[in-house]
PDB file of C-alpha atoms in Angstrom:
ATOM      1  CA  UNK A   1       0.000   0.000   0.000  1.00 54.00           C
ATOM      2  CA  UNK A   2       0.979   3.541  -1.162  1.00 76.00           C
ATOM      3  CA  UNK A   3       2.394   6.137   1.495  1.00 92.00           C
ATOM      4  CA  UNK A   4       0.198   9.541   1.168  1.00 96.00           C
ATOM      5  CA  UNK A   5      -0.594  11.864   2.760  1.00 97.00           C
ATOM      6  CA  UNK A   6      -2.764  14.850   1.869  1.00 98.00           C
ATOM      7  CA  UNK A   7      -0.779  18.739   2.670  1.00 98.00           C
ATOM      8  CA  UNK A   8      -2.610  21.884   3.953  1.00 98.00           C
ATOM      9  CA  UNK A   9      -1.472  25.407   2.896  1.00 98.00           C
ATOM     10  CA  UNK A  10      -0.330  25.937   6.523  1.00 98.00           C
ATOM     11  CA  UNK A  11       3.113  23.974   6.335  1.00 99.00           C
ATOM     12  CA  UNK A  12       3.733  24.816   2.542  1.00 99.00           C
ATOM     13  CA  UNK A  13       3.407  28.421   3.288  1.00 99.00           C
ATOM     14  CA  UNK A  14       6.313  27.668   6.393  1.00 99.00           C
ATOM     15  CA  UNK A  15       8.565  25.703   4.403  1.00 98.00           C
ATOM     16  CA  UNK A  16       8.773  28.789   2.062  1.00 98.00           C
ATOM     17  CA  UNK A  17       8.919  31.069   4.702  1.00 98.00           C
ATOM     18  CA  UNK A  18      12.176  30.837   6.206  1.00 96.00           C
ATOM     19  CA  UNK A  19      11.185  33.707   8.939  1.00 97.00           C
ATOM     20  CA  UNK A  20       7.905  31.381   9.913  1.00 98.00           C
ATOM     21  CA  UNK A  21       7.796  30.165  13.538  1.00 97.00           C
ATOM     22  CA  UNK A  22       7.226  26.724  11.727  1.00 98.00           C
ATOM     23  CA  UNK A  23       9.300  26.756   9.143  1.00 98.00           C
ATOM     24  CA  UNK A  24      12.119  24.256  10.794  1.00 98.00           C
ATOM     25  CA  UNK A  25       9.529  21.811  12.458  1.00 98.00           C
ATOM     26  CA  UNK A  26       7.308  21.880   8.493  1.00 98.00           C
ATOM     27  CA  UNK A  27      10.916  21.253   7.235  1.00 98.00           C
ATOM     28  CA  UNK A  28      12.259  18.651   9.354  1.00 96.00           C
ATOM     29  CA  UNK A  29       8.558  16.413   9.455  1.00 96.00           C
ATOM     30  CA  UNK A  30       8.878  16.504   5.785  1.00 96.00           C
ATOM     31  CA  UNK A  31      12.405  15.076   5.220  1.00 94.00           C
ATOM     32  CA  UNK A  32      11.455  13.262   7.371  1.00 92.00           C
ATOM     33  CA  UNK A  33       8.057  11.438   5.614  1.00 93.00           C
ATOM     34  CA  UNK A  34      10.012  11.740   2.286  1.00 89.00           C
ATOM     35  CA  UNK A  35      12.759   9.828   3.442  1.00 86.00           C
ATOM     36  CA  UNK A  36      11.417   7.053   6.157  1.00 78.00           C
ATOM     37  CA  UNK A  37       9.115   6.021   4.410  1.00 80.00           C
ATOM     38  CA  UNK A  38       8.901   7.506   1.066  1.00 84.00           C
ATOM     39  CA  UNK A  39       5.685   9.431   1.386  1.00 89.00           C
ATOM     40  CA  UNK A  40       3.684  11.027  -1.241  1.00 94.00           C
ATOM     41  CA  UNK A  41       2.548  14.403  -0.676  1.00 97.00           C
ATOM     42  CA  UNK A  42      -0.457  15.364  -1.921  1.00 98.00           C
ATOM     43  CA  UNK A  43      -2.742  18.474  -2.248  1.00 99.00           C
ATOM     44  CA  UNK A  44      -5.322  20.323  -4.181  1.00 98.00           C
ATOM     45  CA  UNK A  45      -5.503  23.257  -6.549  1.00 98.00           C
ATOM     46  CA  UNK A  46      -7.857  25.924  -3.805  1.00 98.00           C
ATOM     47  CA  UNK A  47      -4.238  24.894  -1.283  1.00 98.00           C
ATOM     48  CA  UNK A  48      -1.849  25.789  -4.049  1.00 98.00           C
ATOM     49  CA  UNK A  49      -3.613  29.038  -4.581  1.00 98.00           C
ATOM     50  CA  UNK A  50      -3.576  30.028  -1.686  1.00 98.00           C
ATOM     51  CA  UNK A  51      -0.177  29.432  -0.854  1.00 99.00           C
ATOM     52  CA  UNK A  52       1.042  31.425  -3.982  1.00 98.00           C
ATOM     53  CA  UNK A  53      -0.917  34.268  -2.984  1.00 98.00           C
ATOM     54  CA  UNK A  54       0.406  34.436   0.908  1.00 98.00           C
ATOM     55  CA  UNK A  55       3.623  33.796  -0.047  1.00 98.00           C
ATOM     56  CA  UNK A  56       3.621  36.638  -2.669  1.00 97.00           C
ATOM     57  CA  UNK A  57       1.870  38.964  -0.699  1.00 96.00           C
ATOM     58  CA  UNK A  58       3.720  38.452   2.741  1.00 96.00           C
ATOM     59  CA  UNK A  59       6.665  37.257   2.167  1.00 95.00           C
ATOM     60  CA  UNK A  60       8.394  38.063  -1.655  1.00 96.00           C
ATOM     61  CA  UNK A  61       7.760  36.616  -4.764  1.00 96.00           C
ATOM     62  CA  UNK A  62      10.777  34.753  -5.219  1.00 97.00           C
ATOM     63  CA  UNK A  63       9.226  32.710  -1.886  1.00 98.00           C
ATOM     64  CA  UNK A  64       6.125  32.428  -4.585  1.00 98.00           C
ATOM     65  CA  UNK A  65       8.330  31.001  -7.629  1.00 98.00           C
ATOM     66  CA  UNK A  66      10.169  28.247  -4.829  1.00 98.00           C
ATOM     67  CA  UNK A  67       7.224  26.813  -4.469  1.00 99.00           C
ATOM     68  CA  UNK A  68       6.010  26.459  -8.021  1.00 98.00           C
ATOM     69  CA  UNK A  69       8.989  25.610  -9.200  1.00 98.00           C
ATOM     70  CA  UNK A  70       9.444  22.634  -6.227  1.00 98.00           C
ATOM     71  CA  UNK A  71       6.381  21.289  -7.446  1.00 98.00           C
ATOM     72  CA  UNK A  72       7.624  20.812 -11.047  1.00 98.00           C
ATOM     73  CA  UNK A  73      10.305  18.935  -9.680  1.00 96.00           C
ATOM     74  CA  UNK A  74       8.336  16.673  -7.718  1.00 95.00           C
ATOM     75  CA  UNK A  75       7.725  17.821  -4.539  1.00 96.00           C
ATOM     76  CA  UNK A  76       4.229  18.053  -4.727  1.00 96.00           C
ATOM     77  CA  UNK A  77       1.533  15.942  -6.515  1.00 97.00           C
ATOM     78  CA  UNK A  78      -2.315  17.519  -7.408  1.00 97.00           C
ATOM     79  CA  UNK A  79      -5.596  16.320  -6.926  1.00 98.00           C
ATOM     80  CA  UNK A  80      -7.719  16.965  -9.784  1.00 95.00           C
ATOM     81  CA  UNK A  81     -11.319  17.806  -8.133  1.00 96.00           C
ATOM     82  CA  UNK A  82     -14.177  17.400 -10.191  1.00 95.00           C
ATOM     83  CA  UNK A  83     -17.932  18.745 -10.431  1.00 95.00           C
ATOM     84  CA  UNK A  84     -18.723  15.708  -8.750  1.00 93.00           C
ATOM     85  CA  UNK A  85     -17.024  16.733  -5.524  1.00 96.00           C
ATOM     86  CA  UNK A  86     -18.674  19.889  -5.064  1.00 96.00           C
ATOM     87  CA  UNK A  87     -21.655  17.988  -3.561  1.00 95.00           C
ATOM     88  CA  UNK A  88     -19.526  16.444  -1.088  1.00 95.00           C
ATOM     89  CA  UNK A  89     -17.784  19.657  -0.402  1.00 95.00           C
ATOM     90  CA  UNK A  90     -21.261  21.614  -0.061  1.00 96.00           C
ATOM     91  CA  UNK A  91     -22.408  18.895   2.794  1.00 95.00           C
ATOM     92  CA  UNK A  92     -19.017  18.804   4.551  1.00 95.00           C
ATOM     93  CA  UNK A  93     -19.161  22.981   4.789  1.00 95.00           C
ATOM     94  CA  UNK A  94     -22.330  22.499   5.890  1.00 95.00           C
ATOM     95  CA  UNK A  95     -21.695  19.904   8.501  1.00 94.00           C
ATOM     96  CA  UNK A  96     -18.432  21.800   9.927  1.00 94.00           C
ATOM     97  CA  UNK A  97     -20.511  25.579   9.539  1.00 92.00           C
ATOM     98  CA  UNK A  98     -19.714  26.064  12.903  1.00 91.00           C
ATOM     99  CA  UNK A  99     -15.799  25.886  12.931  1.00 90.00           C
ATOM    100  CA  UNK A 100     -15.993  27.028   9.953  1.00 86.00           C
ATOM    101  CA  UNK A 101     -14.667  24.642   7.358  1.00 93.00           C
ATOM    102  CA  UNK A 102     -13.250  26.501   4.434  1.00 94.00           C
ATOM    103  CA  UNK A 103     -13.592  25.439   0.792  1.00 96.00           C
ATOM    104  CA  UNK A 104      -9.872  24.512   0.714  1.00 97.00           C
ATOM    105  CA  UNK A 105      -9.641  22.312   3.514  1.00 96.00           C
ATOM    106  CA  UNK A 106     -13.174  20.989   2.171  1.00 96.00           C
ATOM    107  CA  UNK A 107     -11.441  19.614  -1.027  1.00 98.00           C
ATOM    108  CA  UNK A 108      -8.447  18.180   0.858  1.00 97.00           C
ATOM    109  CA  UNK A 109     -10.957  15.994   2.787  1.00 96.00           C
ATOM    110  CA  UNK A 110     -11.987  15.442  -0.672  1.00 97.00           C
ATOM    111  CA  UNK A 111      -8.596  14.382  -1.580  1.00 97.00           C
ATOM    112  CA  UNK A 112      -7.483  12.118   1.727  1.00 96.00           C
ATOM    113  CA  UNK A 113     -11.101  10.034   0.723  1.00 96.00           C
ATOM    114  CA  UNK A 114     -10.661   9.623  -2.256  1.00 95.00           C
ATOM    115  CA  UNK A 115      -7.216   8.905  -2.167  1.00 95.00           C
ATOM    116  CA  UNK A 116      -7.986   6.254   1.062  1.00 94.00           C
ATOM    117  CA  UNK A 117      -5.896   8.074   3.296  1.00 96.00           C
ATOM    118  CA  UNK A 118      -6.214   9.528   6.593  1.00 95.00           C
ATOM    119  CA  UNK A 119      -3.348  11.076   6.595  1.00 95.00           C
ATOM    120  CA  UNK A 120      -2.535  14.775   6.647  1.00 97.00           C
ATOM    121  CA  UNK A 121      -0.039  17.644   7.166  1.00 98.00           C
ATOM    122  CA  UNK A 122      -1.494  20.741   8.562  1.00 97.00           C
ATOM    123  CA  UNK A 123      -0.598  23.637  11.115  1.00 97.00           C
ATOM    124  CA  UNK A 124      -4.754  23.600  11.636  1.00 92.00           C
ATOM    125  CA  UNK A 125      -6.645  21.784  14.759  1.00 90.00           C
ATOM    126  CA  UNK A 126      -9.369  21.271  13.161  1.00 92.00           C
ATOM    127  CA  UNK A 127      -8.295  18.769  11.176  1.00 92.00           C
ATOM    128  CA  UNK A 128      -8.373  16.969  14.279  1.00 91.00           C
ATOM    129  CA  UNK A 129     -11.973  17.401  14.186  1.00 93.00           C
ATOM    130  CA  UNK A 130     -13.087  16.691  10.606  1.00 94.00           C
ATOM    131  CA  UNK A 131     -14.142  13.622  10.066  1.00 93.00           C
ATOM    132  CA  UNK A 132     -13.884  11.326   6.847  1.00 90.00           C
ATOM    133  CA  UNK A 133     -16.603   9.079   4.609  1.00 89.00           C
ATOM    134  CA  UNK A 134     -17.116   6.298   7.461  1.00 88.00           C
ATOM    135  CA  UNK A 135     -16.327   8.723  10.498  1.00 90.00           C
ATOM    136  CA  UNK A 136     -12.780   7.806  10.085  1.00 91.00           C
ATOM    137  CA  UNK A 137     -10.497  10.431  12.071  1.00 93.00           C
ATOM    138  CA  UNK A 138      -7.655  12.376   9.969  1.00 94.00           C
ATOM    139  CA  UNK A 139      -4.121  11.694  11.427  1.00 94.00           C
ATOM    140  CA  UNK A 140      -2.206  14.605  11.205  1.00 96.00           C
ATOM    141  CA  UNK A 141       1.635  14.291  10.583  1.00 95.00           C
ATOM    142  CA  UNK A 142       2.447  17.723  12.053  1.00 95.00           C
ATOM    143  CA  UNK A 143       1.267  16.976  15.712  1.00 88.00           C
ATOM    144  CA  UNK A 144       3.603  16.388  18.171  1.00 66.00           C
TER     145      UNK A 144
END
């Protein structure tokens, strides 16, 4: 069975941000998942967009082209969401109104399901509380 985890914008926007309180823990878990066990990272086109635009508006573009330009060389795979998945993502906003759940987050769910993993990397706690198809809890990487 395949090693994967699904990545929220919170670590990718440390690991580009070398002045970010996480930036050394993101790094270090990551190696770390890459190299142990040869990991898959994962995410979904609402993350990457966000992440560009932090990164260009609060850190410095170059920050911004790092990031695109360590996904071409691997670091980072895409989950294609489809019209299909808006349902999904409509009931789980609904469900999780009260934290709120964004529409990112939303499709990584997406993602870790659909993928069959319950895996995750995020600075977020409320990961913690989402649950998956078959009230399966996420297990997030970046806890200590």
């Amino acid at each position: 069975m395949e090693n994967i985890a699904v990545i929220d914008a919170g670590p990718l926007i440390a690991l580009f941000d070398k002045s970010d309180t996480y930036h050394q823990k993101v790094k270090h878990r990551l190696e770390e998942y890459r190299k142990d066990v040869h990991g898959r990272l994962i995410t979904t086109w609402p993350i990457i967009t966000e992440v560009t635009y932090i990164l260009e508006a609060h850190v410095h573009l170059e920050a911004q082209l790092d990031f695109l330009k360590w996904i071409i060389l691997g670091g980072l795979e895409m989950f294609d969401l489809t019209r299909e998945h808006l349902s999904r993502i409509i009931e789980l906003q609904k469900k999780y109104s009260s934290l709120p759940m964004d529409f990112a987050d939303a499709t990584l769910l997406i993602g870790a399901e659909a993928l069959d993993t319950t895996k995750v990397f995020s600075l977020d706690k409320d990961f913690s509380i989402y649950r998956m198809l078959g009230k399966r809890h996420m297990e997030n990487l970046m806890k200590e």
